[in-house]
CSV table of N, CA and C in Angstrom, one decimal:
chain,number,residue,atom,x,y,z
A,1,MET,N,15.1,-45.6,1.1
A,1,MET,CA,16.5,-45.2,1.3
A,1,MET,C,16.6,-44.2,2.5
A,2,GLU,N,17.4,-44.5,3.4
A,2,GLU,CA,17.5,-43.7,4.6
A,2,GLU,C,18.9,-43.0,4.6
A,3,ASN,N,18.8,-41.7,4.8
A,3,ASN,CA,20.0,-40.9,4.9
A,3,ASN,C,19.9,-40.0,6.0
A,4,LYS,N,20.4,-40.3,7.1
A,4,LYS,CA,20.3,-39.5,8.3
A,4,LYS,C,21.0,-38.2,8.3
A,5,ASP,N,22.0,-38.1,7.4
A,5,ASP,CA,22.8,-36.8,7.4
A,5,ASP,C,22.3,-35.8,6.4
A,6,LEU,N,21.3,-36.2,5.6
A,6,LEU,CA,20.8,-35.3,4.6
A,6,LEU,C,19.8,-34.3,5.1
A,7,PHE,N,18.9,-34.7,6.0
A,7,PHE,CA,17.9,-33.9,6.5
A,7,PHE,C,17.9,-33.9,8.1
A,8,GLN,N,17.6,-32.8,8.7
A,8,GLN,CA,17.4,-32.8,10.1
A,8,GLN,C,16.1,-33.4,10.5
A,9,ARG,N,16.0,-34.0,11.6
A,9,ARG,CA,14.8,-34.7,12.1
A,9,ARG,C,14.0,-33.7,13.0
A,10,THR,N,12.7,-33.8,12.9
A,10,THR,CA,11.9,-33.1,13.8
A,10,THR,C,11.1,-34.1,14.7
A,11,SER,N,10.3,-33.7,15.5
A,11,SER,CA,9.6,-34.6,16.4
A,11,SER,C,8.7,-35.6,15.6
A,12,ASP,N,8.2,-35.1,14.4
A,12,ASP,CA,7.3,-36.0,13.6
A,12,ASP,C,7.9,-36.5,12.3
A,13,GLY,N,9.3,-36.5,12.3
A,13,GLY,CA,10.0,-37.1,11.1
A,13,GLY,C,11.0,-36.1,10.6
A,14,TYR,N,11.2,-36.1,9.3
A,14,TYR,CA,12.2,-35.2,8.7
A,14,TYR,C,11.7,-33.8,8.6
A,15,ASN,N,12.6,-32.8,8.5
A,15,ASN,CA,12.2,-31.4,8.4
A,15,ASN,C,11.7,-31.3,7.0
A,16,CYS,N,10.4,-31.0,6.9
A,16,CYS,CA,9.7,-30.9,5.6
A,16,CYS,C,10.3,-29.8,4.7
A,17,GLU,N,10.6,-28.7,5.3
A,17,GLU,CA,11.2,-27.6,4.5
A,17,GLU,C,12.5,-28.0,3.8
A,18,GLN,N,13.3,-28.7,4.5
A,18,GLN,CA,14.6,-29.1,4.0
A,18,GLN,C,14.3,-30.2,2.8
A,19,VAL,N,13.4,-31.0,3.1
A,19,VAL,CA,13.1,-32.0,2.0
A,19,VAL,C,12.6,-31.4,0.8
A,20,GLU,N,11.7,-30.4,0.9
A,20,GLU,CA,11.1,-29.7,-0.2
A,20,GLU,C,12.2,-28.9,-0.9
A,21,GLN,N,13.1,-28.3,-0.2
A,21,GLN,CA,14.2,-27.6,-0.8
A,21,GLN,C,15.1,-28.5,-1.6
A,22,TYR,N,15.4,-29.7,-1.1
A,22,TYR,CA,16.2,-30.7,-1.7
A,22,TYR,C,15.5,-31.2,-3.0
A,23,ILE,N,14.2,-31.4,-3.0
A,23,ILE,CA,13.4,-31.8,-4.1
A,23,ILE,C,13.5,-30.7,-5.2
A,24,THR,N,13.4,-29.5,-4.8
A,24,THR,CA,13.5,-28.4,-5.7
A,24,THR,C,14.9,-28.4,-6.4
A,25,VAL,N,15.9,-28.6,-5.6
A,25,VAL,CA,17.3,-28.6,-6.2
A,25,VAL,C,17.4,-29.8,-7.2
A,26,LEU,N,16.9,-30.9,-6.8
A,26,LEU,CA,16.9,-32.1,-7.7
A,26,LEU,C,16.2,-31.8,-9.0
A,27,LYS,N,15.0,-31.2,-8.9
A,27,LYS,CA,14.3,-30.8,-10.1
A,27,LYS,C,15.0,-29.9,-11.0
A,28,THR,N,15.7,-28.9,-10.4
A,28,THR,CA,16.5,-27.9,-11.2
A,28,THR,C,17.6,-28.6,-11.9
A,29,GLU,N,18.3,-29.4,-11.2
A,29,GLU,CA,19.5,-30.1,-11.8
A,29,GLU,C,19.0,-31.1,-12.9
A,30,TYR,N,17.9,-31.7,-12.7
A,30,TYR,CA,17.4,-32.6,-13.7
A,30,TYR,C,17.0,-31.8,-14.9
A,31,LYS,N,16.4,-30.7,-14.7
A,31,LYS,CA,16.0,-29.9,-15.9
A,31,LYS,C,17.3,-29.4,-16.7
A,32,LYS,N,18.4,-29.0,-15.9
A,32,LYS,CA,19.6,-28.6,-16.6
A,32,LYS,C,20.2,-29.8,-17.4
A,33,VAL,N,20.2,-31.0,-16.8
A,33,VAL,CA,20.8,-32.1,-17.5
A,33,VAL,C,19.9,-32.5,-18.7
A,34,PHE,N,18.6,-32.4,-18.6
A,34,PHE,CA,17.7,-32.7,-19.7
A,34,PHE,C,17.9,-31.7,-20.8
A,35,GLU,N,18.0,-30.4,-20.5
A,35,GLU,CA,18.2,-29.4,-21.6
A,35,GLU,C,19.6,-29.6,-22.2
A,36,TYR,N,20.6,-30.0,-21.4
A,36,TYR,CA,21.9,-30.2,-22.0
A,36,TYR,C,21.9,-31.4,-22.9
A,37,ALA,N,21.1,-32.5,-22.5
A,37,ALA,CA,21.0,-33.7,-23.3
A,37,ALA,C,20.3,-33.3,-24.7
A,38,LYS,N,19.3,-32.5,-24.6
A,38,LYS,CA,18.6,-32.1,-25.8
A,38,LYS,C,19.5,-31.3,-26.7
A,39,ALA,N,20.3,-30.4,-26.2
A,39,ALA,CA,21.3,-29.6,-27.0
A,39,ALA,C,22.3,-30.6,-27.6
A,40,THR,N,22.8,-31.5,-26.9
A,40,THR,CA,23.7,-32.5,-27.4
A,40,THR,C,23.1,-33.3,-28.5
A,41,GLU,N,21.9,-33.7,-28.3
A,41,GLU,CA,21.2,-34.5,-29.4
A,41,GLU,C,21.0,-33.6,-30.6
A,42,ALA,N,20.7,-32.3,-30.5
A,42,ALA,CA,20.6,-31.4,-31.6
A,42,ALA,C,22.0,-31.3,-32.4
A,43,ASN,N,23.0,-31.2,-31.6
A,43,ASN,CA,24.4,-31.2,-32.2
A,43,ASN,C,24.7,-32.5,-32.9
A,44,ASN,N,24.3,-33.6,-32.3
A,44,ASN,CA,24.4,-34.9,-33.0
A,44,ASN,C,23.7,-34.9,-34.3
A,45,GLU,N,22.5,-34.4,-34.3
A,45,GLU,CA,21.7,-34.4,-35.6
A,45,GLU,C,22.4,-33.5,-36.6
A,46,LYS,N,23.0,-32.4,-36.2
A,46,LYS,CA,23.7,-31.5,-37.1
A,46,LYS,C,24.9,-32.3,-37.7
A,47,LEU,N,25.6,-33.0,-36.9
A,47,LEU,CA,26.8,-33.8,-37.4
A,47,LEU,C,26.3,-34.9,-38.3
A,48,LYS,N,25.2,-35.5,-38.0
A,48,LYS,CA,24.7,-36.6,-38.9
A,48,LYS,C,24.4,-36.0,-40.3
A,49,ARG,N,23.7,-34.8,-40.3
A,49,ARG,CA,23.4,-34.2,-41.6
A,49,ARG,C,24.7,-33.9,-42.4
A,50,ILE,N,25.7,-33.3,-41.7
A,50,ILE,CA,26.9,-33.0,-42.4
A,50,ILE,C,27.6,-34.3,-42.9
A,51,CYS,N,27.6,-35.3,-42.1
A,51,CYS,CA,28.2,-36.6,-42.5
A,51,CYS,C,27.4,-37.2,-43.7
A,52,ARG,N,26.1,-37.1,-43.7
A,52,ARG,CA,25.3,-37.6,-44.8
A,52,ARG,C,25.6,-36.8,-46.1
A,53,ALA,N,25.7,-35.5,-46.0
A,53,ALA,CA,26.1,-34.7,-47.1
A,53,ALA,C,27.4,-35.0,-47.7
A,54,LEU,N,28.4,-35.2,-46.8
A,54,LEU,CA,29.7,-35.6,-47.2
A,54,LEU,C,29.8,-37.0,-47.9
A,55,SER,N,29.0,-37.8,-47.3
A,55,SER,CA,28.9,-39.2,-47.9
A,55,SER,C,28.3,-39.1,-49.3
A,56,ASP,N,27.3,-38.4,-49.4
A,56,ASP,CA,26.7,-38.2,-50.8
A,56,ASP,C,27.7,-37.6,-51.7
A,57,GLU,N,28.4,-36.6,-51.2
A,57,GLU,CA,29.4,-35.9,-52.1
A,57,GLU,C,30.5,-36.9,-52.5
A,58,ASN,N,30.9,-37.7,-51.5
A,58,ASN,CA,32.0,-38.7,-51.8
A,58,ASN,C,31.5,-39.7,-52.9
A,59,LYS,N,30.2,-40.2,-52.7
A,59,LYS,CA,29.7,-41.1,-53.7
A,59,LYS,C,29.6,-40.4,-55.1
A,60,ALA,N,29.2,-39.2,-55.1
A,60,ALA,CA,29.2,-38.5,-56.4
A,60,ALA,C,30.6,-38.3,-57.0
A,61,LEU,N,31.6,-38.0,-56.2
A,61,LEU,CA,32.9,-37.9,-56.7
A,61,LEU,C,33.5,-39.2,-57.2
A,62,LYS,N,33.2,-40.3,-56.5
A,62,LYS,CA,33.6,-41.6,-57.0
A,62,LYS,C,33.0,-41.9,-58.3
A,63,ALA,N,31.7,-41.6,-58.4
A,63,ALA,CA,31.0,-41.9,-59.7
A,63,ALA,C,31.5,-41.1,-60.8
A,64,SER,N,32.0,-39.9,-60.5
A,64,SER,CA,32.5,-39.0,-61.6
A,64,SER,C,33.9,-39.3,-62.0
A,65,GLY,N,34.6,-40.1,-61.1
A,65,GLY,CA,36.0,-40.5,-61.4
A,65,GLY,C,37.0,-39.4,-61.0
A,66,ALA,N,36.6,-38.5,-60.1
A,66,ALA,CA,37.5,-37.4,-59.7
A,66,ALA,C,38.7,-38.0,-59.0
A,67,SER,N,39.9,-37.4,-59.2
A,67,SER,CA,41.1,-38.0,-58.5
A,67,SER,C,41.1,-37.5,-57.1
A,68,PRO,N,41.7,-38.3,-56.1
A,68,PRO,CA,41.8,-37.9,-54.7
A,68,PRO,C,42.6,-36.6,-54.5
A,69,ALA,N,43.6,-36.4,-55.4
A,69,ALA,CA,44.5,-35.2,-55.2
A,69,ALA,C,43.7,-34.0,-55.5
A,70,ALA,N,42.9,-34.0,-56.6
A,70,ALA,CA,42.1,-32.9,-56.9
A,70,ALA,C,41.0,-32.5,-55.9
A,71,VAL,N,40.5,-33.6,-55.3
A,71,VAL,CA,39.4,-33.4,-54.3
A,71,VAL,C,40.1,-32.8,-53.0
A,72,SER,N,41.2,-33.4,-52.6
A,72,SER,CA,41.8,-32.9,-51.3
A,72,SER,C,42.4,-31.5,-51.4
A,73,ALA,N,42.6,-31.0,-52.6
A,73,ALA,CA,43.1,-29.6,-52.8
A,73,ALA,C,41.9,-28.6,-52.7
A,74,ASP,N,40.7,-29.1,-52.8
A,74,ASP,CA,39.5,-28.3,-52.8
A,74,ASP,C,39.3,-27.6,-51.4
A,75,PRO,N,39.3,-26.3,-51.4
A,75,PRO,CA,39.2,-25.6,-50.1
A,75,PRO,C,37.9,-26.0,-49.3
A,76,SER,N,36.8,-26.2,-50.0
A,76,SER,CA,35.5,-26.5,-49.4
A,76,SER,C,35.6,-27.9,-48.7
A,77,VAL,N,36.4,-28.8,-49.2
A,77,VAL,CA,36.5,-30.1,-48.6
A,77,VAL,C,37.3,-29.9,-47.3
A,78,ILE,N,38.4,-29.2,-47.4
A,78,ILE,CA,39.2,-28.9,-46.2
A,78,ILE,C,38.4,-28.2,-45.1
A,79,GLU,N,37.6,-27.2,-45.5
A,79,GLU,CA,36.7,-26.5,-44.6
A,79,GLU,C,35.7,-27.5,-43.9
A,80,SER,N,35.1,-28.4,-44.7
A,80,SER,CA,34.1,-29.3,-44.2
A,80,SER,C,34.7,-30.3,-43.2
A,81,VAL,N,35.9,-30.7,-43.5
A,81,VAL,CA,36.6,-31.6,-42.6
A,81,VAL,C,37.0,-30.9,-41.3
A,82,GLU,N,37.4,-29.7,-41.4
A,82,GLU,CA,37.7,-28.9,-40.2
A,82,GLU,C,36.4,-28.7,-39.3
A,83,LYS,N,35.3,-28.4,-40.0
A,83,LYS,CA,34.0,-28.2,-39.2
A,83,LYS,C,33.6,-29.5,-38.5
A,84,ILE,N,33.8,-30.6,-39.2
A,84,ILE,CA,33.4,-31.9,-38.6
A,84,ILE,C,34.3,-32.2,-37.4
A,85,ALA,N,35.6,-31.9,-37.6
A,85,ALA,CA,36.5,-32.2,-36.5
A,85,ALA,C,36.2,-31.3,-35.3
A,86,LYS,N,35.9,-30.1,-35.5
A,86,LYS,CA,35.5,-29.1,-34.4
A,86,LYS,C,34.2,-29.6,-33.7
A,87,LEU,N,33.2,-29.9,-34.5
A,87,LEU,CA,31.9,-30.3,-33.9
A,87,LEU,C,32.1,-31.6,-33.2
A,88,SER,N,32.9,-32.5,-33.7
A,88,SER,CA,33.1,-33.8,-33.0
A,88,SER,C,33.8,-33.6,-31.7
A,89,GLU,N,34.8,-32.7,-31.7
A,89,GLU,CA,35.5,-32.4,-30.4
A,89,GLU,C,34.5,-31.8,-29.4
A,90,GLU,N,33.6,-30.9,-29.8
A,90,GLU,CA,32.6,-30.2,-29.0
A,90,GLU,C,31.7,-31.3,-28.4
A,91,ILE,N,31.2,-32.2,-29.3
A,91,ILE,CA,30.3,-33.3,-28.8
A,91,ILE,C,31.0,-34.1,-27.8
A,92,SER,N,32.3,-34.5,-28.0
A,92,SER,CA,33.0,-35.3,-27.0
A,92,SER,C,33.1,-34.6,-25.7
A,93,LYS,N,33.4,-33.3,-25.7
A,93,LYS,CA,33.5,-32.5,-24.4
A,93,LYS,C,32.1,-32.5,-23.7
A,94,GLU,N,31.1,-32.2,-24.5
A,94,GLU,CA,29.7,-32.2,-23.9
A,94,GLU,C,29.3,-33.5,-23.4
A,95,ASN,N,29.7,-34.6,-24.1
A,95,ASN,CA,29.3,-35.9,-23.6
A,95,ASN,C,30.1,-36.2,-22.3
A,96,ALA,N,31.3,-35.9,-22.2
A,96,ALA,CA,32.1,-36.1,-20.9
A,96,ALA,C,31.5,-35.3,-19.8
A,97,ALA,N,31.1,-34.0,-20.1
A,97,ALA,CA,30.5,-33.2,-19.0
A,97,ALA,C,29.1,-33.8,-18.6
A,98,LEU,N,28.4,-34.2,-19.5
A,98,LEU,CA,27.1,-34.8,-19.2
A,98,LEU,C,27.2,-36.1,-18.3
A,99,ARG,N,28.2,-36.9,-18.7
A,99,ARG,CA,28.5,-38.1,-17.9
A,99,ARG,C,28.9,-37.8,-16.5
A,100,ALA,N,29.7,-36.7,-16.4
A,100,ALA,CA,30.2,-36.3,-15.1
A,100,ALA,C,29.0,-35.8,-14.2
A,101,LYS,N,28.1,-35.0,-14.8
A,101,LYS,CA,26.9,-34.6,-14.1
A,101,LYS,C,26.0,-35.7,-13.7
A,102,ILE,N,25.8,-36.7,-14.5
A,102,ILE,CA,25.0,-37.8,-14.2
A,102,ILE,C,25.6,-38.7,-13.1
A,103,SER,N,26.9,-38.8,-13.1
A,103,SER,CA,27.5,-39.7,-12.1
A,103,SER,C,27.6,-39.1,-10.8
A,104,LYS,N,27.3,-37.8,-10.6
A,104,LYS,CA,27.4,-37.2,-9.3
A,104,LYS,C,26.3,-37.6,-8.4
């Protein structure tokens, strides 16, 4: 790949100092994206655990024959749904930010 605008040329090729600085910048950005991806994956795992717990709770409620009205009035159910919605929104924002970083 040849990019004449990225580095200055010297008599024996590209300016080595500029190339090394550019590589350092790339490594730093890659590390940031990698750490961001790891954090996003950790949040995904947290959401999956919550979803599994809610799924198990739903199965238990169906097996016990609890009415939907009684379940929906339960404050812990409402709180769980709000937590999931908030975490899902955060994951969506992080995903969009990560895609923007990668596409640059």
